Coordinates of C-alpha atoms in Angstrom, one line a residue:
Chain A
X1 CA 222.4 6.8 60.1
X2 CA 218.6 7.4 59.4
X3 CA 218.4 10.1 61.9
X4 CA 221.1 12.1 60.7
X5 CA 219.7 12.2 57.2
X6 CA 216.6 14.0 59.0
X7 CA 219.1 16.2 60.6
X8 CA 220.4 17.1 57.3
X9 CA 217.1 17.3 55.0
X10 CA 216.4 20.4 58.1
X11 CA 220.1 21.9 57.1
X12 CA 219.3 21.5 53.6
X13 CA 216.0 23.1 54.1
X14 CA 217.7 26.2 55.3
X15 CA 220.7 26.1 53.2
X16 CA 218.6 26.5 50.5
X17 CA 216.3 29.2 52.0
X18 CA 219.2 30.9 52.3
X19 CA 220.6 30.6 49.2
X20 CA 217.2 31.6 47.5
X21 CA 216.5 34.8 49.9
X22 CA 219.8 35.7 50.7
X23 CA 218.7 37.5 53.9
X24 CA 221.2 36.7 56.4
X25 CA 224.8 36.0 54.9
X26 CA 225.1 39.3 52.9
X27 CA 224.0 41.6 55.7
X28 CA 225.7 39.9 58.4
X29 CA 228.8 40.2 56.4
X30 CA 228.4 44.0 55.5
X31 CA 228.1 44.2 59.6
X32 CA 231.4 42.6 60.0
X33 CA 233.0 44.6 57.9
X34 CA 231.3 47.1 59.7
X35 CA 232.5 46.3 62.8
X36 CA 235.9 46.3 61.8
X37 CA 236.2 49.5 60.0
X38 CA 234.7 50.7 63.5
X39 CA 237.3 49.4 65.3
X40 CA 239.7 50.6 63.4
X41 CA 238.7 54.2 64.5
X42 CA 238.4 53.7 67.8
X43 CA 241.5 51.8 68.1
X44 CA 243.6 54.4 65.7
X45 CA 246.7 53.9 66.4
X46 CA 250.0 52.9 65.1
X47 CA 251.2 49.7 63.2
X48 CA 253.0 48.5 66.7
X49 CA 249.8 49.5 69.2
X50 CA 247.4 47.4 66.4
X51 CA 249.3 44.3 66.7
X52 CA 248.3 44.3 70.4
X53 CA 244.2 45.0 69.9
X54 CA 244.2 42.7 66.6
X55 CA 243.4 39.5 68.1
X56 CA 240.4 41.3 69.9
X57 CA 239.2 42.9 67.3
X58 CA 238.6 40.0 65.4
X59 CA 237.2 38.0 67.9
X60 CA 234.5 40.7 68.9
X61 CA 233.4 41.0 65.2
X62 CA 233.5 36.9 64.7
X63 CA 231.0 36.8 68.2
X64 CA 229.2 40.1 67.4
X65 CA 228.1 38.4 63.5
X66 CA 228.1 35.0 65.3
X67 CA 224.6 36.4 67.4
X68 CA 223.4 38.5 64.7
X69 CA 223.5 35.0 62.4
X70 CA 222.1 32.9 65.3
X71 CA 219.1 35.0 66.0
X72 CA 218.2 35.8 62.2
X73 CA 217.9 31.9 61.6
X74 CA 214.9 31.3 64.4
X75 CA 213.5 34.6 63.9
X76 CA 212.9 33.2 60.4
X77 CA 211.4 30.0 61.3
X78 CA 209.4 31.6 63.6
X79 CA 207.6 34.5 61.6
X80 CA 207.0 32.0 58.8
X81 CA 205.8 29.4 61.2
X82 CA 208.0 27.0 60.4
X83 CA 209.2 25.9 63.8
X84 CA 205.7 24.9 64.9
X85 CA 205.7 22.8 61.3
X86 CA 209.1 20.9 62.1
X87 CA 208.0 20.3 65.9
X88 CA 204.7 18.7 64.1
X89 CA 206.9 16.7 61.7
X90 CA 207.8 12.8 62.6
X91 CA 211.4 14.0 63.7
X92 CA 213.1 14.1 67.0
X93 CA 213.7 17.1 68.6
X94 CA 217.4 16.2 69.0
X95 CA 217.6 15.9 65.1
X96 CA 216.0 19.8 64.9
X97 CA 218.7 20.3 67.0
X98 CA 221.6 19.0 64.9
X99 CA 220.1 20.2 61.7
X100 CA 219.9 23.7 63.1
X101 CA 223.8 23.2 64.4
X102 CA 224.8 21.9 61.6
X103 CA 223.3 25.5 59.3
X104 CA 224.5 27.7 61.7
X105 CA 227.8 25.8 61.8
X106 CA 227.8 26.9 57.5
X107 CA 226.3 30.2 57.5
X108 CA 228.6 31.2 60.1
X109 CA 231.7 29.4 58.6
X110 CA 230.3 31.4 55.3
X111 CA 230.7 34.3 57.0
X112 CA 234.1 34.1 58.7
X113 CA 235.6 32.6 55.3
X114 CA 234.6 35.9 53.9
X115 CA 235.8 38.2 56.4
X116 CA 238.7 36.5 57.5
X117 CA 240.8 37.8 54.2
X118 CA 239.3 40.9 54.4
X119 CA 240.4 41.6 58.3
X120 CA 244.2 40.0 56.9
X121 CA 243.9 42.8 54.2
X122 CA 242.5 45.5 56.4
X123 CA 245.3 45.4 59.3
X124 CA 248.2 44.2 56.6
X125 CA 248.2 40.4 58.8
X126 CA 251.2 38.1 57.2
X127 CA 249.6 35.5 55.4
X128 CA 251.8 33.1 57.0
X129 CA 249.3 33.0 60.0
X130 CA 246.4 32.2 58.2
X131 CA 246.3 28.2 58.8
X132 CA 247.0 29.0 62.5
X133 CA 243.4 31.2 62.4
X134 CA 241.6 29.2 60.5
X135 CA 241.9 26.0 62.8
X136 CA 241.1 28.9 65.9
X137 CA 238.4 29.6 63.8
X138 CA 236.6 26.6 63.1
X139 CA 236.7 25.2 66.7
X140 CA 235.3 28.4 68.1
X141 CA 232.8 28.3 66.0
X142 CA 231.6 25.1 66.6
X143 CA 231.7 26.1 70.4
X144 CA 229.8 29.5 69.7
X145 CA 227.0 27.5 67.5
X146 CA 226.3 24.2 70.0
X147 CA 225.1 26.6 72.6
X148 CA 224.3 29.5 70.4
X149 CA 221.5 27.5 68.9
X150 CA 220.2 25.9 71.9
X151 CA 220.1 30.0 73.0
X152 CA 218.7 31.1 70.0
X153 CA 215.9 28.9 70.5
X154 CA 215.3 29.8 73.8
X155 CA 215.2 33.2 72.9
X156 CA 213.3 32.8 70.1
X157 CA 210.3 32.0 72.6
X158 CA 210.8 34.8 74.8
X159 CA 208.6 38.0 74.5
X160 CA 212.3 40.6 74.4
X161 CA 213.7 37.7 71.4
X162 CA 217.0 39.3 69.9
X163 CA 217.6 40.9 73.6
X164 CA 217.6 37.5 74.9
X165 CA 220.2 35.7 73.2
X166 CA 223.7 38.1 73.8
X167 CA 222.2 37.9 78.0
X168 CA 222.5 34.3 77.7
X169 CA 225.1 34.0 74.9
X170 CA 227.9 36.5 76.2
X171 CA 228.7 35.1 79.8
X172 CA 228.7 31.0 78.7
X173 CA 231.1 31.4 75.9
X174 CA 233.9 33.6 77.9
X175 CA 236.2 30.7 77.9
X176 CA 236.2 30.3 74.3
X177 CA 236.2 33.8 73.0
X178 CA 239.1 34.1 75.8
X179 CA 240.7 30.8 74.5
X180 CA 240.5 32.1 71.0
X181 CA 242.2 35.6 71.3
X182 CA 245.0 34.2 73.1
X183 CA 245.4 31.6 70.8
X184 CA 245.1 34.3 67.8
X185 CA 247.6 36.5 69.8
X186 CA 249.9 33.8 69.9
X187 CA 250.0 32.7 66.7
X188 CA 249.9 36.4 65.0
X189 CA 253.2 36.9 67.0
X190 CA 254.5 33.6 65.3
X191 CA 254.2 31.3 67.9
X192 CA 254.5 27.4 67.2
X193 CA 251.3 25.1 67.4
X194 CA 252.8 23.6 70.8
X195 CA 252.6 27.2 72.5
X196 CA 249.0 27.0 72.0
X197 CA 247.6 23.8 72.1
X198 CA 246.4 23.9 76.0
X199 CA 244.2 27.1 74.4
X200 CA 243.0 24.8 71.5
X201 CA 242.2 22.0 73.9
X202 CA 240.2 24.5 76.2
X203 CA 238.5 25.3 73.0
X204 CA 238.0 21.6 72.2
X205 CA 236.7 20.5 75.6
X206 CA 233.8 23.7 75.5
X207 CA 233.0 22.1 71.4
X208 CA 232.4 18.7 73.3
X209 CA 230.9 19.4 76.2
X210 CA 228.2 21.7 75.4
X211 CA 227.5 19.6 71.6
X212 CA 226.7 16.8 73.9
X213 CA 224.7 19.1 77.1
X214 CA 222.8 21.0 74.1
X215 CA 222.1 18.0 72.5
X216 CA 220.3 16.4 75.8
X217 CA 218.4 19.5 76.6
X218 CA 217.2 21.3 73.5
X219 CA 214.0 19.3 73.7
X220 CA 212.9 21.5 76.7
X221 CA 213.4 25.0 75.0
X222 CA 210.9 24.4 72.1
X223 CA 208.3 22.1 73.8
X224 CA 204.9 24.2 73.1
Chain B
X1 CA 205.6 21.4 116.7
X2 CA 206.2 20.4 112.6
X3 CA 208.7 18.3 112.1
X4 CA 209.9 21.4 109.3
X5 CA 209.7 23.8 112.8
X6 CA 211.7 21.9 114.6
X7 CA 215.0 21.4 111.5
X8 CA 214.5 25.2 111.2
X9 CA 214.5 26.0 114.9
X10 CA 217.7 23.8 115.2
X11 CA 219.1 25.3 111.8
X12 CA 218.3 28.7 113.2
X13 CA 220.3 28.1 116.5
X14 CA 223.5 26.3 115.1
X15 CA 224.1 28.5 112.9
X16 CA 223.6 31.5 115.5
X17 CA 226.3 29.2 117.9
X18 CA 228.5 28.7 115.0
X19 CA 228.9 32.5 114.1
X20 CA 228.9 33.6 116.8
X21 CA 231.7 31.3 117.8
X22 CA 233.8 32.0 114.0
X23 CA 233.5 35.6 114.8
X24 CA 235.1 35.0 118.1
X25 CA 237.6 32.6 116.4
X26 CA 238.5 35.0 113.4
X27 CA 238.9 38.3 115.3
X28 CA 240.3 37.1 118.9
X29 CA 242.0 33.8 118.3
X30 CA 243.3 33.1 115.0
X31 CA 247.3 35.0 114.8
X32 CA 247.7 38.1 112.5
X33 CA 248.8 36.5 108.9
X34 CA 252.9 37.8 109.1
X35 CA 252.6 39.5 105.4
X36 CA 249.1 40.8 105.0
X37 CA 248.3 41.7 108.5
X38 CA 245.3 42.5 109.7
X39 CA 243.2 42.1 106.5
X40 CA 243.7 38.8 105.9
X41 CA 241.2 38.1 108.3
X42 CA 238.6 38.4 105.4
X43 CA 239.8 35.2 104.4
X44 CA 237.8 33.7 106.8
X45 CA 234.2 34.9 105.3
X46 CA 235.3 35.3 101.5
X47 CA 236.1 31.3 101.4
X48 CA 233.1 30.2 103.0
X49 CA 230.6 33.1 100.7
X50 CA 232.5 31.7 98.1
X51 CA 231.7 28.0 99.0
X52 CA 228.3 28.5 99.2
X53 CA 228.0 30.3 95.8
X54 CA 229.7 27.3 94.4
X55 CA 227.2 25.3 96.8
X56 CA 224.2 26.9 95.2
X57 CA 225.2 26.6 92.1
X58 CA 225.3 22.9 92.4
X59 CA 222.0 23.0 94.0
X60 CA 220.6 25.0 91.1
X61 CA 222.2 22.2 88.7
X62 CA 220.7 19.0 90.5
X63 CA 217.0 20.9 90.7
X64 CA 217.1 22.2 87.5
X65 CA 217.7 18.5 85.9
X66 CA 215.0 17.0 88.1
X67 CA 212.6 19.7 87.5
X68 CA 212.7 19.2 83.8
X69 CA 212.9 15.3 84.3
X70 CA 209.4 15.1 86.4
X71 CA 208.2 18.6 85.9
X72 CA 206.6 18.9 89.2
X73 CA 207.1 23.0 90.8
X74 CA 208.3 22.2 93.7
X75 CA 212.1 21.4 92.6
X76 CA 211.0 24.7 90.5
X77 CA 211.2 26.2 93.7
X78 CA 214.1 25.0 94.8
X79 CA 216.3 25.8 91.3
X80 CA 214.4 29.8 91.9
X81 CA 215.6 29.9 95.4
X82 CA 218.9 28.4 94.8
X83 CA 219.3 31.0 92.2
X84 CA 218.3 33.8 94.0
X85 CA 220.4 32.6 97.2
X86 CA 223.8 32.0 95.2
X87 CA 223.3 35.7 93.6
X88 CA 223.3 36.7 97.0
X89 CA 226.2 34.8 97.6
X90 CA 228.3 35.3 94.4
X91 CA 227.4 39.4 95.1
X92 CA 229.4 39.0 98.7
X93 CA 232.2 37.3 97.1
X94 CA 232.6 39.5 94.3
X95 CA 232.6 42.5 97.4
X96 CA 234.5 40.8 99.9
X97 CA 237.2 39.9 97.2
X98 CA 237.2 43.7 96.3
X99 CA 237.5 44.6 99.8
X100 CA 240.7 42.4 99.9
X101 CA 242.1 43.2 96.6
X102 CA 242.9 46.8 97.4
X103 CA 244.9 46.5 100.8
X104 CA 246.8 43.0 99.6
X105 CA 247.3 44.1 95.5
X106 CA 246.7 47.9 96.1
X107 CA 244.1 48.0 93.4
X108 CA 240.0 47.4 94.1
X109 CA 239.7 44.8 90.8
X110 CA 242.0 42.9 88.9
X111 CA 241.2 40.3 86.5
X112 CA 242.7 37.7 88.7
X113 CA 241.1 34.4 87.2
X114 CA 239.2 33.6 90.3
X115 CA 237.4 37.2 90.7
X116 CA 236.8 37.0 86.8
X117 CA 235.3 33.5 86.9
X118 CA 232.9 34.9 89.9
X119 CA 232.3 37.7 87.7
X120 CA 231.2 35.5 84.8
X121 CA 229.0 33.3 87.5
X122 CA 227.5 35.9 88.7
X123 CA 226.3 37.1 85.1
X124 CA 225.1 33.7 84.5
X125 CA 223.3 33.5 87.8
X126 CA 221.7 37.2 86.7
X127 CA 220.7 35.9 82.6
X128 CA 219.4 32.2 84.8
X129 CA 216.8 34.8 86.9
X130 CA 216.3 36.7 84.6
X131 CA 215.1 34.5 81.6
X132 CA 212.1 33.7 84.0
X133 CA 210.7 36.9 83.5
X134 CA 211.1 37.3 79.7
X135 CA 209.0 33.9 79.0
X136 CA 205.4 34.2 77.7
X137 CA 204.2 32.3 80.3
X138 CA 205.4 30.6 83.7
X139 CA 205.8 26.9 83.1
X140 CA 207.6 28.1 80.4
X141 CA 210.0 30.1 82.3
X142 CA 211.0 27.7 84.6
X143 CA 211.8 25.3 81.7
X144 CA 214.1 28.0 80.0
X145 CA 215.5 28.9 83.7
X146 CA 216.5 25.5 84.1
X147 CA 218.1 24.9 80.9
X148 CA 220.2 28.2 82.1
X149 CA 220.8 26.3 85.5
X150 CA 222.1 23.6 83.9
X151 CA 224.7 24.8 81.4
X152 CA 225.7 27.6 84.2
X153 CA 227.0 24.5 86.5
X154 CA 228.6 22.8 83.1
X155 CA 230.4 25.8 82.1
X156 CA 231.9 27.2 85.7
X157 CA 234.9 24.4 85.7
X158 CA 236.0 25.7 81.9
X159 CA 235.5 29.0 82.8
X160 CA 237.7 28.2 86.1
X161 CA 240.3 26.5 83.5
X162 CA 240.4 29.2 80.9
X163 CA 240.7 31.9 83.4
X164 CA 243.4 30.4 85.3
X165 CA 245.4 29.6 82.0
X166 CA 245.3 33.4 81.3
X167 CA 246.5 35.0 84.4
X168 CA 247.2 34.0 87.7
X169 CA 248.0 35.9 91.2
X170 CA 246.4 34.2 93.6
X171 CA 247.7 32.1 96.3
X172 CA 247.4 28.8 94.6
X173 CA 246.2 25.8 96.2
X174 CA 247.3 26.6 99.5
X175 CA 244.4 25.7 101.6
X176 CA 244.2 21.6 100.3
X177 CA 248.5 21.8 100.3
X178 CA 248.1 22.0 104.0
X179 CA 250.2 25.1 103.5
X180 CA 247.4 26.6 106.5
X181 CA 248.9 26.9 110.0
X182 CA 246.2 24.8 111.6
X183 CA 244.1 27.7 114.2
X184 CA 244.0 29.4 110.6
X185 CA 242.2 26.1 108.9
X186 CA 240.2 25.7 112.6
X187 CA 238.9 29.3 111.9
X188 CA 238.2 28.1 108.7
X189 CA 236.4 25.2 108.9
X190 CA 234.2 26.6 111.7
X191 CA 233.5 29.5 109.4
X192 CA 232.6 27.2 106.8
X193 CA 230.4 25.1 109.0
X194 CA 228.7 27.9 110.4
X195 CA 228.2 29.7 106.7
X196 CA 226.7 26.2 105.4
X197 CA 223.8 25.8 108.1
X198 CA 223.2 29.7 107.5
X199 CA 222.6 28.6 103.6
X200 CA 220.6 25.6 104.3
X201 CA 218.5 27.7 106.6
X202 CA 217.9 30.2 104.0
X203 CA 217.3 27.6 101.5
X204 CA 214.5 25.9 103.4
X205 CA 212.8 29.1 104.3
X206 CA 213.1 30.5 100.8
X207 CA 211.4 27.2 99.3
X208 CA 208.8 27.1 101.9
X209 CA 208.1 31.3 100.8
X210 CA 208.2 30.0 96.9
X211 CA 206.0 27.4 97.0
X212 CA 203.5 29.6 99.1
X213 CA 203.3 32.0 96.9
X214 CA 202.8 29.2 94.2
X215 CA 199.6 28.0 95.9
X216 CA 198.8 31.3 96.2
X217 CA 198.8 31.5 92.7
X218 CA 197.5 28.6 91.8
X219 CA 194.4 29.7 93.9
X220 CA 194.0 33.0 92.3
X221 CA 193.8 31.2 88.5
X222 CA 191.5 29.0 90.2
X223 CA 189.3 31.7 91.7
X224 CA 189.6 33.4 88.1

């Protein structure tokens, strides 16, 4: 247990930067809302024709904030120095690793728990669905942040940064933002759980995978 | 003669035999497929191009763990050139497939899961080269390129699953069904043989090239 509480004094850490600076939860939630207002435009259509282009909608604002999120959190560390502080500290790099998972994982969850209601609101969603999409939710994001953060790190190093990231980001995580809509689809046309569980377990099996993979190689993308 | 001459020499002439010898098989022997015709013959190059991007891909995954294991450049060069090399690859099966698509499904792309799960290779591939250049120094880069390599390997089989789940046209498993009328799996196999020495051959050479070029570097930093 010792080494998760490292883990977790590094997500307290930026927990509580975040809570004191507020720089990354209120603007990446004004850009969601953004995003979705956009949408709407582009997609103006009628009630029927949005019920098609809602699942896709959401999805591209939850993976659009998702990198904006991911990227704010190393930029930070690195301006300020920090990274080169925790890679001095007496800490694995695997704990940085879960610490920085685990922050994403709530600034992220933050975010969606935020605009979720708002996008139910916005396109007049039943609230009946809204267990269904938050359980799509939550194990997407855990798939976007296990390799999001091993990305963000990468990227962070890089001399293009915030170009880096959506490169890498984008083409890995295809199966679950694919997973996700059609799950979403499903269940905003009132499908039971059964009709989409081989979309959740696609989900699952990215969450596991690449938590474990990004786990074993994160060392390699901070080393100095 | 090297002992690396004389594999490439041999390389160099099997495949030239076995090419020579598929092209004979695919365009004078093998029958005219009853409901495709004539351009079902493309069958014959777009399995074994597709092979060999999957091959390279593997390649690019075994290197990519050894190199960050030892560290020593030279299975640097061999993740680099089994990058570059399954591009290649991926490229001709992405063209070959569009080639095909149009006569046999009257339109030049579809998102048929196999095409987009080439698609999304092939954009991994592209991020996996790419990342190399955007590092602040070499050493780096190939670090951050093989940490590409690796999850690019781990994600194709859920990308294959999740893509498959969402749509599916194409002929199923009809090649390991035995569903082939056996001069079509001759044709094949030859093809396949013939494509795999080509790849090895390039391989080889390309490595050889890389790690020249390495030295050459090496020499330059030396020289100042």
């Amino acid at each position: 247990m010792r080494f998760l509480s490292k883990a977790v004094a590094i997500t307290c850490k930026d927990v509580l930067s975040e809570v004191r600076a507020r720089e990354t939860i209120p603007s990446v939630l004004i850009f969601a809302v953004l995003v979705i207002v956009i949408f709407n435009f582009a997609f103006g259509a009628g009630p029927e024709q949005m019920k098609l282009v809602v699942p896709g909608i959401l999805w591209t604002t939850f993976v659009f904030a998702g990198m904006l999120s991911l990227n704010r959190t190393f930029i930070q560390e690195k301006e300020q120095g920090c990274l080169e502080a925790l890679m001095i500290c007496p800490v694995k790099r695997q704990d940085i690793y879960i610490g920085k998972t685990l922050a994403n994982f709530i600034f992220l969850t933050v975010i969606e728990a935020i605009s979720l209601p708002i996008f139910v609101i916005l396109f007049n969603l039943p609230i009946i669905v809204l267990p269904k999409l938050i359980v799509i939710t939550i194990l997407a994001t855990i798939g976007f942040i296990s390799v999001g953060t091993l990305f963000a790190a990468l990227s962070v190093n890089t001399k293009a940064r915030e170009m880096v990231l959506p490169i890498l980001f984008l083409p890995v995580v295809v199966p679950v933002i694919l997973s996700a809509v059609e799950a979403s689809a499903l269940a905003l046309t009132g499908e039971s759980w059964s009709s989409m569980a081989s979309w959740l377990q696609i989900i699952a099996a990215f969450d596991v995978i690449f938590m474990v993979v990004s786990y074993l190689i994160f060392e390699y993308v901070i080393e100095e | 003669m090297k002992t690396s001459h004389i594999v490439k020499l041999s390389l160099l002439a099997l495949s030239a035999v076995l090419i020579i010898f598929a092209h004979y098989l695919v365009f004078l022997y093998v029958p005219t497929e009853a409901v495709m015709g004539i351009v079902q013959r493309i069958f014959y190059i777009m399995v074994p191009v597709g092979w060999l991007a999957m091959l390279s891909t593997f390649v690019l995954f075994i290197a990519s763990i050894y190199y960050l294991k030892t560290r020593k450049g030279s299975w640097d060069a061999v993740a680099y050139s089994a990058v570059e090399i399954g591009l290649v690859f991926t490229t001709l099966t992405l063209l070959t497939g569009i080639l095909w698509a149009k006569p046999a499904w009257g339109v030049w792309w579809t998102w048929e899961p196999r095409l987009t799960a080439t698609l999304v290779l092939w954009l991994i591939l592209l991020a996996c080269l790419m990342v190399r250049t955007t590092a602040t120094d070499p050493s780096r880069g190939s670090a951050f390129a093989a940490v590409v390599g690796i999850v690019a390997f781990v994600d194709v089989p859920i990308i294959g699953m999740s893509t498959t789940l969402w749509r599916g046209i194409h002929p199923g498993g009809i090649i390991l069904d035995g569903g082939l009328a056996p001069p079509m799996l001759l044709t094949l196999l030859v093809s396949l043989a013939a494509f795999t020495a080509l790849y090895a051959l390039i391989l080889i050479i390309r490595i050889a090239v890389k790690n020249d070029q390495m030295t050459i570097d090496k020499l330059k930093t030396l020289r100042g």
